[in-house]
Each structure stands twice: as structure tokens, then as C-alpha cells.
Tab-separated table of C-alpha atoms and ligand atoms in Angstrom:
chain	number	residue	atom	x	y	z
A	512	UNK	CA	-32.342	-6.350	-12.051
A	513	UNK	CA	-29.580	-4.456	-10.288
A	514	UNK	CA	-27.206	-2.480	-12.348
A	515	UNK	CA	-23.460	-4.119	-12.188
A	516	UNK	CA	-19.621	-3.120	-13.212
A	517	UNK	CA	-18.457	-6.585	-14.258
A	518	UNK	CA	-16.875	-5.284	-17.725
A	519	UNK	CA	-16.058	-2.043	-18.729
A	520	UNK	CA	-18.091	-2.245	-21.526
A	521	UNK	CA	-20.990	-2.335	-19.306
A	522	UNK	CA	-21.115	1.537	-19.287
A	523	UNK	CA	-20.914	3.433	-22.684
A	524	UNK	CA	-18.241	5.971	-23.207
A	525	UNK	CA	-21.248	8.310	-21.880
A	526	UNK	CA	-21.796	7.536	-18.746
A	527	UNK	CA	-18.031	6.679	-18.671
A	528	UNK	CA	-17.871	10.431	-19.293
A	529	UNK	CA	-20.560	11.385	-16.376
A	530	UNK	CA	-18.659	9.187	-14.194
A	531	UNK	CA	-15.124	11.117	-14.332
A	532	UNK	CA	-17.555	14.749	-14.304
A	533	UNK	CA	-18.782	13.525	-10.671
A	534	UNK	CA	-15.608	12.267	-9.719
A	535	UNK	CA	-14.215	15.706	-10.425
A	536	UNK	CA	-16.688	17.538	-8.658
A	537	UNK	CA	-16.425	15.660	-5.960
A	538	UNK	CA	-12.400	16.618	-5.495
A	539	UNK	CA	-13.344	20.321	-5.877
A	540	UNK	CA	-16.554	20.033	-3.271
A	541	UNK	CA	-16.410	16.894	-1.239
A	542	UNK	CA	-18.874	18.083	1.578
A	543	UNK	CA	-21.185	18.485	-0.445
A	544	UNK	CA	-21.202	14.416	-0.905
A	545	UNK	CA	-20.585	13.170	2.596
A	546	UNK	CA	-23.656	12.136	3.773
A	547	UNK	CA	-25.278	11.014	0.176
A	548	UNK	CA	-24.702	7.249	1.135
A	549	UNK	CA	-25.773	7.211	4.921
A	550	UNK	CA	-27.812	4.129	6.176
A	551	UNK	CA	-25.934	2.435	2.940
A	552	UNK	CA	-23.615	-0.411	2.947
A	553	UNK	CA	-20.497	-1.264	1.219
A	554	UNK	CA	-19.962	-4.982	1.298
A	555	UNK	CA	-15.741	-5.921	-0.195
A	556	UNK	CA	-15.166	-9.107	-0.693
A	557	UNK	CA	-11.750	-10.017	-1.596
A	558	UNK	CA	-10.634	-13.956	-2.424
A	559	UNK	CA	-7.341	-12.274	-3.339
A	560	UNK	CA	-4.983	-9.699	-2.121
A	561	UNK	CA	-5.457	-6.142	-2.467
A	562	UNK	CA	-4.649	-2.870	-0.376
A	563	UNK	CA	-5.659	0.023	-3.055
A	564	UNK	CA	-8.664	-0.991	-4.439
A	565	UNK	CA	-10.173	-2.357	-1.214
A	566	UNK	CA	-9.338	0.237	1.280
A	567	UNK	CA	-9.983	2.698	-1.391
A	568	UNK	CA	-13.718	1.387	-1.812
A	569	UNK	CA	-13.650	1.217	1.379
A	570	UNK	CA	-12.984	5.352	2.211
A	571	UNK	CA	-15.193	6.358	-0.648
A	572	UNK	CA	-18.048	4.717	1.233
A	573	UNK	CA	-17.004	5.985	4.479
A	574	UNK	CA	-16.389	9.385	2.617
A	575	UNK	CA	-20.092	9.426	1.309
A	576	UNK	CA	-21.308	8.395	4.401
A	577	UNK	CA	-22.189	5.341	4.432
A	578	UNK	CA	-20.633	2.486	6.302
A	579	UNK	CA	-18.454	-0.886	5.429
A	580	UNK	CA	-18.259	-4.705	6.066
A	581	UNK	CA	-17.000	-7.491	4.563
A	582	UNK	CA	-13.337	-9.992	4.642
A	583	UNK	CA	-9.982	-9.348	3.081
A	584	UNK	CA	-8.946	-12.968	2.300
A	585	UNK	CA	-11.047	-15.823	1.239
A	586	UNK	CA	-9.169	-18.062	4.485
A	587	UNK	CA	-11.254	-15.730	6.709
A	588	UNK	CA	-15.280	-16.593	5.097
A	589	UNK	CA	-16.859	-19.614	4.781
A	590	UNK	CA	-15.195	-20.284	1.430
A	591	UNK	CA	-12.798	-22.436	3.876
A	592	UNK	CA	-15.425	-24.565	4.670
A	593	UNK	CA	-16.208	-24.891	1.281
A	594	UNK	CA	-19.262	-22.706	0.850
A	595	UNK	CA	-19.846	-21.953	-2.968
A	596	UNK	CA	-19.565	-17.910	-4.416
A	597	UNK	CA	-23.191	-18.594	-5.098
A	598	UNK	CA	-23.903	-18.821	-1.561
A	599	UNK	CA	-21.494	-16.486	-0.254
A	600	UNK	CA	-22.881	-13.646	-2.161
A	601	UNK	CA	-26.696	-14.518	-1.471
A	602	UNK	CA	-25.365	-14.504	2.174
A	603	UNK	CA	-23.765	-11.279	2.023
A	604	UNK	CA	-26.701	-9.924	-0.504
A	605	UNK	CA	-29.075	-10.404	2.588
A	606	UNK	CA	-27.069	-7.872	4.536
A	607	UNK	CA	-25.209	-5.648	2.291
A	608	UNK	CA	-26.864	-2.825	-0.541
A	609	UNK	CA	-23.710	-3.230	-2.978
A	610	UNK	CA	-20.588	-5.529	-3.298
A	611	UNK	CA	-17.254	-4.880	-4.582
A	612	UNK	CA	-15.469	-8.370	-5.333
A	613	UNK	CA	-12.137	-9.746	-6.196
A	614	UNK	CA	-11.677	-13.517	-6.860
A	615	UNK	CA	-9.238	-15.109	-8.679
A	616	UNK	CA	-11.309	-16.766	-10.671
A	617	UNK	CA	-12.407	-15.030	-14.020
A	618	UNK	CA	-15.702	-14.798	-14.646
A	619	UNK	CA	-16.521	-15.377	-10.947
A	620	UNK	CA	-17.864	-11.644	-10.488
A	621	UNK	CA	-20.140	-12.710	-13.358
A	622	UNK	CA	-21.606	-15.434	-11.735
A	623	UNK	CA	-21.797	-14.334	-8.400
A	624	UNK	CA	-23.934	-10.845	-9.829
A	625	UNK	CA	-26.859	-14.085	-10.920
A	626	UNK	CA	-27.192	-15.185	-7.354
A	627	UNK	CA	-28.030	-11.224	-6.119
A	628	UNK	CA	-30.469	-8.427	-6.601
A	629	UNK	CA	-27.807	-5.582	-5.448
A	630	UNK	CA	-25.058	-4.285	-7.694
A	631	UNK	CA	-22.314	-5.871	-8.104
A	632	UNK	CA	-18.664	-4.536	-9.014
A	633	UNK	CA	-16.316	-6.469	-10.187
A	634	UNK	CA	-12.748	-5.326	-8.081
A	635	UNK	CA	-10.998	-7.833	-10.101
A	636	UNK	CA	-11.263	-11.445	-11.485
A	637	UNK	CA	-8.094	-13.404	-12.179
A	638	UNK	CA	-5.996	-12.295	-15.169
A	639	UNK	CA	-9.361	-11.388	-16.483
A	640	UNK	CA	-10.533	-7.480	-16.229
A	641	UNK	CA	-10.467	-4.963	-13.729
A	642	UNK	CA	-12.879	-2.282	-14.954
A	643	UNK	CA	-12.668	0.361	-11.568
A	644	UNK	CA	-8.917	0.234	-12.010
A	645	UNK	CA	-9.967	1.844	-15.633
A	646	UNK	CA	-12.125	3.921	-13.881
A	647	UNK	CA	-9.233	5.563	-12.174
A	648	UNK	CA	-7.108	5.062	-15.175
A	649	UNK	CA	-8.998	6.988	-17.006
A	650	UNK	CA	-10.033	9.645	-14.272
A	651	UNK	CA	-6.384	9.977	-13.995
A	652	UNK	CA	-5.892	10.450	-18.138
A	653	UNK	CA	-8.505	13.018	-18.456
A	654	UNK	CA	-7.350	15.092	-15.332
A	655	UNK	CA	-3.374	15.044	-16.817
A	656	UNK	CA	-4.543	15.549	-20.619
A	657	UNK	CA	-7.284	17.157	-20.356
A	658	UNK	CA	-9.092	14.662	-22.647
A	659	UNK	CA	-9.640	10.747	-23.235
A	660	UNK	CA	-8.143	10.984	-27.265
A	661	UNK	CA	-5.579	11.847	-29.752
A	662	UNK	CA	-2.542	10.068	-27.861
A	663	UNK	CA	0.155	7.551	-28.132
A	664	UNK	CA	0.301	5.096	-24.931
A	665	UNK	CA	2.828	2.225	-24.075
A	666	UNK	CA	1.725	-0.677	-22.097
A	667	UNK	CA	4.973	-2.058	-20.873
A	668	UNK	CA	5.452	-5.359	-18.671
A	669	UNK	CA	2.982	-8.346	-18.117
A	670	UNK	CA	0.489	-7.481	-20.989
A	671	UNK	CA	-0.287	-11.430	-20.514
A	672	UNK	CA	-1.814	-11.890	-17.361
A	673	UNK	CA	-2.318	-7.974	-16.244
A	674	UNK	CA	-5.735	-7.352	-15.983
A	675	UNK	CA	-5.686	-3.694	-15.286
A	676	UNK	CA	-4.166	-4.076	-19.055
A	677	UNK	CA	-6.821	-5.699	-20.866
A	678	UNK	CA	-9.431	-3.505	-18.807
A	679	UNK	CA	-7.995	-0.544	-20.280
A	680	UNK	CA	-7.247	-1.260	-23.838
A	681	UNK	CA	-10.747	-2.386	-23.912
A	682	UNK	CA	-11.662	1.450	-22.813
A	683	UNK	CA	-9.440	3.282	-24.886
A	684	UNK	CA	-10.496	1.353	-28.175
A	685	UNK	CA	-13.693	3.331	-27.794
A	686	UNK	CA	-11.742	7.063	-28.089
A	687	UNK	CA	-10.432	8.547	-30.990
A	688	UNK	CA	-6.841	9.266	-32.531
A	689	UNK	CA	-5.112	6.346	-29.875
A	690	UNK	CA	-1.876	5.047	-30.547
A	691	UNK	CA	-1.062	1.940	-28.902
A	692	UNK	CA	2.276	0.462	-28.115
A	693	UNK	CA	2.723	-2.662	-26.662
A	694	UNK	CA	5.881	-3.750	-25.096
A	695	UNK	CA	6.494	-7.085	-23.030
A	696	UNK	CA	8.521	-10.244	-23.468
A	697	UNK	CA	7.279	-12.656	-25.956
A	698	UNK	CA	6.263	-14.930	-23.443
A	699	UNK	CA	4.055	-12.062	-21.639
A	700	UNK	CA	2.487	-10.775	-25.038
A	701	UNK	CA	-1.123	-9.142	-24.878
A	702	UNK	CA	-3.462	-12.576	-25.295
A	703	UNK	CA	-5.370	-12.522	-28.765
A	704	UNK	CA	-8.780	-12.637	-27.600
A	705	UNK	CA	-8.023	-8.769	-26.585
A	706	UNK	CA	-6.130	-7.886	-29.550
A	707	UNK	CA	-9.184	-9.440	-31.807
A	708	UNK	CA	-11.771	-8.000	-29.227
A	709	UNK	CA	-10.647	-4.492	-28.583
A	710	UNK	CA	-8.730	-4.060	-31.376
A	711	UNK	CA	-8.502	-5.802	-34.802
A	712	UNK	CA	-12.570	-6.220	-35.087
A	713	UNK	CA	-12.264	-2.191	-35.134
A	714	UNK	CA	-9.512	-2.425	-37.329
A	715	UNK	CA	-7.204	-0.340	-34.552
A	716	UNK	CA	-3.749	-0.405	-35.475
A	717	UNK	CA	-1.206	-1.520	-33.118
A	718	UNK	CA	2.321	-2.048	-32.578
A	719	UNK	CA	4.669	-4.690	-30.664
A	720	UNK	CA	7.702	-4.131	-29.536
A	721	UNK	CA	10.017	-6.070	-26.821
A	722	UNK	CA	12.193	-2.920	-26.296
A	723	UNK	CA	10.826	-0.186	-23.713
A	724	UNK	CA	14.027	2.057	-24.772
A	725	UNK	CA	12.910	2.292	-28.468
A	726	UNK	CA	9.087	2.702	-27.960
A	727	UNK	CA	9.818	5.481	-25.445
A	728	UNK	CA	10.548	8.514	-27.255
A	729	UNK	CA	7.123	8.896	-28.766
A	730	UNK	CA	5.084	7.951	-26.026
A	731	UNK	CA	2.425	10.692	-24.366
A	732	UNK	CA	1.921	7.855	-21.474
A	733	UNK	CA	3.105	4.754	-20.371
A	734	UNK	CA	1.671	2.558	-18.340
A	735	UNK	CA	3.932	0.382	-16.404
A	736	UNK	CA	2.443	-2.617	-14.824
A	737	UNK	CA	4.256	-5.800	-12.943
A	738	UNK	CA	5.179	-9.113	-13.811
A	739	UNK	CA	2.225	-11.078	-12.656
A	740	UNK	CA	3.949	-14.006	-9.672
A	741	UNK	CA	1.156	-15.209	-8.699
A	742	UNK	CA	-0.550	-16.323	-12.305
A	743	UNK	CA	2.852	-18.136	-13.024
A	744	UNK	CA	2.624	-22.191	-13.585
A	745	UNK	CA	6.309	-22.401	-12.639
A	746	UNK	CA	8.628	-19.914	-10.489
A	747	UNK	CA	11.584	-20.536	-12.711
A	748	UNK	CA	9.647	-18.580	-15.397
A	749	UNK	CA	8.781	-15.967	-13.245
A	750	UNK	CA	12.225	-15.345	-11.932
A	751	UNK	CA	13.984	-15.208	-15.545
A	752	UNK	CA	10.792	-12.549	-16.498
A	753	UNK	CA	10.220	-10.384	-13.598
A	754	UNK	CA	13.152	-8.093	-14.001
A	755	UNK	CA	12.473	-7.840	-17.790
A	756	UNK	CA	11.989	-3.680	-17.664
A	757	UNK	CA	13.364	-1.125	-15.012
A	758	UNK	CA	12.149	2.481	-15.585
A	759	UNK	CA	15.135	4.594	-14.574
A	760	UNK	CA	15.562	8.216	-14.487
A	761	UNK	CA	18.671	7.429	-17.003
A	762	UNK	CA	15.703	5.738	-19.813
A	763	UNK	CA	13.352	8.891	-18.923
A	764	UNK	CA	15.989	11.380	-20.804
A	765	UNK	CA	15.034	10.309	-23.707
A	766	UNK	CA	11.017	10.483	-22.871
A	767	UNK	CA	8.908	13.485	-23.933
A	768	UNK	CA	8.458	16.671	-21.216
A	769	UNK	CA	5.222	15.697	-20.614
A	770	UNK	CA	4.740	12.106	-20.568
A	771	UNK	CA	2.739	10.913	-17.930
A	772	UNK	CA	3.762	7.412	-15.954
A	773	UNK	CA	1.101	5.529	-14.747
A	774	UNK	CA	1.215	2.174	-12.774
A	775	UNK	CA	-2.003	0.707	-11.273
A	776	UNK	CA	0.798	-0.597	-8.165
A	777	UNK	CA	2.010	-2.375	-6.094
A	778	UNK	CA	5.319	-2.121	-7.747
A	779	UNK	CA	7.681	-4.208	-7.356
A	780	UNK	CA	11.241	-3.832	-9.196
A	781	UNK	CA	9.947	-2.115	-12.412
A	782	UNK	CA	10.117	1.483	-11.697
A	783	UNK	CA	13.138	3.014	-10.005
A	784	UNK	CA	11.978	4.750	-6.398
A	785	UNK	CA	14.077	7.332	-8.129
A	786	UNK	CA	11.764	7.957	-10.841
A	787	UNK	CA	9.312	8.906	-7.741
A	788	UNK	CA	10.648	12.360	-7.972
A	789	UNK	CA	10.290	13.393	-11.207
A	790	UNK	CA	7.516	15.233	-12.239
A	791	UNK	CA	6.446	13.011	-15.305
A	792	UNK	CA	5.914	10.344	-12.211
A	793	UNK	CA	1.505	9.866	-11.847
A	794	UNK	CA	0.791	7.204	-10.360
A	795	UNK	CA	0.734	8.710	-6.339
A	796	UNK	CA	-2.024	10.720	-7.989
A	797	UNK	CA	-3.310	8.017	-9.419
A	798	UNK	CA	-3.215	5.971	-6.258
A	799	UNK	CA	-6.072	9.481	-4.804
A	800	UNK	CA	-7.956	8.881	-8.069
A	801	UNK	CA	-9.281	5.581	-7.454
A	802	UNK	CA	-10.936	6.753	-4.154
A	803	UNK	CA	-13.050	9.648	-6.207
A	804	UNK	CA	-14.024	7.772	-9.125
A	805	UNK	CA	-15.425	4.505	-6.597
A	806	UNK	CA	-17.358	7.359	-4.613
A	807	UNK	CA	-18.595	8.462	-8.330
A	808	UNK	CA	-19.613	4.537	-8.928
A	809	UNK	CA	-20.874	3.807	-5.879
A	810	UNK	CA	-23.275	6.487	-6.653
A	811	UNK	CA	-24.309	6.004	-9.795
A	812	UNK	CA	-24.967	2.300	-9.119
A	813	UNK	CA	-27.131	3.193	-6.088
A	814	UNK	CA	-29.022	5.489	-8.406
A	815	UNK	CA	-28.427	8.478	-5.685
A	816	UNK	CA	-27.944	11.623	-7.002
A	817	UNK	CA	-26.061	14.616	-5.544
C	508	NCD	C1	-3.618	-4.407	-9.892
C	508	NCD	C2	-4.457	-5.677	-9.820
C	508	NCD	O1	-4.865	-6.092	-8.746
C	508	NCD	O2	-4.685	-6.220	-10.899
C	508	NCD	N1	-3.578	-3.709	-8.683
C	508	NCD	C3	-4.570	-2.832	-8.364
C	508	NCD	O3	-5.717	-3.191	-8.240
C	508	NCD	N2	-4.256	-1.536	-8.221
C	508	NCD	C4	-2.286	-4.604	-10.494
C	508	NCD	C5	-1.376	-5.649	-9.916
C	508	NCD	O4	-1.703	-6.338	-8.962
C	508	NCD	O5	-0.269	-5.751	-10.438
């Protein structure tokens, strides 16, 4: 049985560790890594929009040396015709040695990973999980804090339907000393299966907050994420939530020196261009992250070692 990312539970906090040590030696020595994949194949498959995490999978193949295929929208594969996942990924199984997939469907990465015999990420799967987002996430913690504990983080936007969200708090409930803030509307309120899940079952305290200028003071990072359109039953709910937070450089006064912002992007309204200037701003590093911690995964789950 091939080893998959579906969850980010599927690694332990161990190999999660390994994971951002190879990512990190691969920014300091990249040549050393570029021809570690060759004659490999990187197959993305993505039912659903995406520029980072695909083209970024897709350079950290290219980057290892190894080479790419696959669609960027479910119109263009068979899907169209009707073709099952099933079938789609036994197709692409026949061809490919690992596939990165995004579906909006949750749990579709699951099922697709019992049709194969090649690892199988999951890039994404509805308002699900999102667990190489927390890769990078957490790549891009360590690297600003020097360590994955003892911090107080803010979550602030669509904790509802925000998979990069879940993902994370999932990760983080595993580290000690973490202080977690959540702030969204009441309509877009972290859903209880991942408070009970991640945090209550552990007996993590929490708090809730609608009010991004109160939590702000005594946060080390905040993670801004977007109000999700296109998991929305009705537009006129989306329209009367999507402005709901705006991170200005007039809010940030009252931040700490050395907060770090983080946003998995795209953005869309909820942090000021303005706020790209400041030096508390993360997420363009962020954005290089993800590429070194997929070269790191795509590694690990092709068992190659450098
Ligand atoms: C996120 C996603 O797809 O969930 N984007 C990403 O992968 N970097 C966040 C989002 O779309 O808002």
C-alpha cells in the first residue's frame, strides 16, 4: 500500500518535524536535490481552481527533476463525460508515480487513494482539509519563530468553510503552550466537529471572538483567510459577509512588533495591499514556502532519499 497525505494527521508531529528539516535544507542547498526525482512523474489533478498549490507542486517536481502532467479544471478530463474519480485516478495511476488532487468534494481524495497503488496527496477537498497548505503553514511558523509552540494565534475570517483553517488547527493541537483565538462572524464560526476533534477531546482551551480589533493586541500570528464565495448556498449571504474584516495598517498599530501575518491567498478584500509593506506582512514568504516543503513531500512519499 502506497503511503498518502489525505489528513494531516497522517504524519506524526515527527515526521512533520523531518519534513520542515528537508525543506530547510533544501532552501540553503537546492542543487544538491535537482535531479533526486528524474524519470519521476508528478500527476495534479485539480476539479477546482488553484494557482499556488498547483503550479507550486508543479516547480518542486520540476525543481527535483522530475517531470509533470496532468489538467487544471475538471471541464478539461473526462469527468465531462461523466467518467467517475474512481476511474479517473486508475487512469492517471497507469501513467503517473504520484498525484496531487483537488476536488471539491470532501472526502474525494480519500476515495480516489482506494482505486491506486501510488501516493496520493490530497491538494484540497471541499471545505474539508488541506494538509500541504499546513505543510507550508507550518514551514513558514517554524522558519519566523523559530519553533512550532508556546504562541498565541488568531484565525480571523471564514473559519466555516476554510479548509486551510481546519487543516491547521488540527496541526497545532499536537504542539505545546498554543493559544488559539478564533475570530469570524457568527454565521462563519469554526464547525464543531473541529472544535470537538482538535480541540475539546484534548481539553485545549479556546476563545471566540467576532472582533479582530480586540483579539489583536495579544496575538504572536494571525492568520487571515477569505470569505469562502464559492461554498455559499446563496450570494446575498456572501455579499453581506465578505467584507466582514479589513487588515489595515491603521488596526496593525495596535499589533505586537513581531507578529507575523499569514494568509494561505488569494486575497481578496481582507488585507489592505498596504499592509504588503510592512514588515510583520508573511505571507509572500509564505507563498516560496509551499514550493520547498512539496519538494520535501514529494520525497518522502517516493521514499527517495537525498
Ligand atoms: C486556499 C484553498 O484553496 O483552500 N488556497 C490555497 O491553496 N493557497 C485558500 C483559499 O482558497 O481561500
Amino acid at each position: 500500500m502506497a503511503r498518502n497525505l489525505i489528513d494531516i494527521v497522517d504524519f506524526t508531529t515527527e515526521e512533520i518535524e523531518q519534513l520542515i528539516a528537508v525543506a530547510e535544507d533544501i532552501i540553503e542547498n537546492p542543487v544538491k536535490y535537482q535531479d533526486a526525482c528524474a524519470h519521476k512523474q508528478l500527476a495534479t489533478l485539480f476539479f477546482e481552481p488553484s494557482t499556488r498549490t498547483r503550479l507550486s507542486f508543479e516547480s518542486a517536481m520540476l525543481s527535483l527533476g522530475g517531470s509533470v502532467l496532468g489538467f487544471s479544471s475538471a471541464s478539461s478530463s473526462s469527468t465531462s463525460k461523466g467518467e467517475t474519480v474512481g476511474d479517473t485516478i486508475h487512469t492517471v495511476s497507469c501513467y503517473a508515480d504520484i498525484i496531487a488532487m483537488r476536488h471539491p468534494k470532501e472526502g474525494a481524495p480519500y476515495a480516489a487513494a482506494q482505486h491506486c497503488d501510488i501516493p496520493i496527496i490530497n491538494a484540497g477537498d471541499g471545505g474539508h482539509c488541506h494538509p500541504t497548505q499546513t505543510l507550508t503553514d507550518l514551514l513558514t511558523i517554524h522558519r519566523e519563530k523559530g519553533c512550532l509552540s508556546g504562541f498565541t494565534i488568531g484565525f480571523c475570517g471564514d473559519l466555516k468553510f476554510g479548509r486551510t483553517v481546519h487543516s491547521l488547527v488540527n496541526a497545532l493541537s499536537r504542539y505545546e503552550n498554543i493559544n488559539f483565538v478564533f475570530i469570524s462572524p457568527e454565521e462563519l464560526k469554526l464547525p464543531r466537529y473541529v472544535k470537538e476533534e482538535a480541540l475539546k477531546k484534548k481539553g485545549i482551551p479556546y476563545t471566540q471572538t467576532t472582533s479582530l480589533e480586540e483579539a489583536l493586541p495579544q496575538l504572536d500570528i494571525l492568520y487571515m483567510t477569505r470569505v469562502q464565495k464559492e461554498r455559499f448556498f446563496n450570494e446575498e449571504d456572501y455579499i453581506r459577509l465578505k467584507d466582514s474584516y479589513i487588515l489595515t495598517p491603521e488596526k496593525l498599530v495596535h499589533a505586537k512588533a513581531d507578529l507575523s501575518i499569514l494568509h494561505p491567498l488569494p486575497r481578496v478584500n481582507e488585507i489592505s495591499v498596504a499592509v504588503d509593506q510592512d514588515p510583520r506582512a508573511t505571507y509572500w514568504k509564505q507563498v516560496k514556502n509551499g514550493k520547498f516543503i512539496r519538494m520535501a513531500l514529494i520525497l518522502k512519499l517516493l521514499g527517495i532519499e537525498v
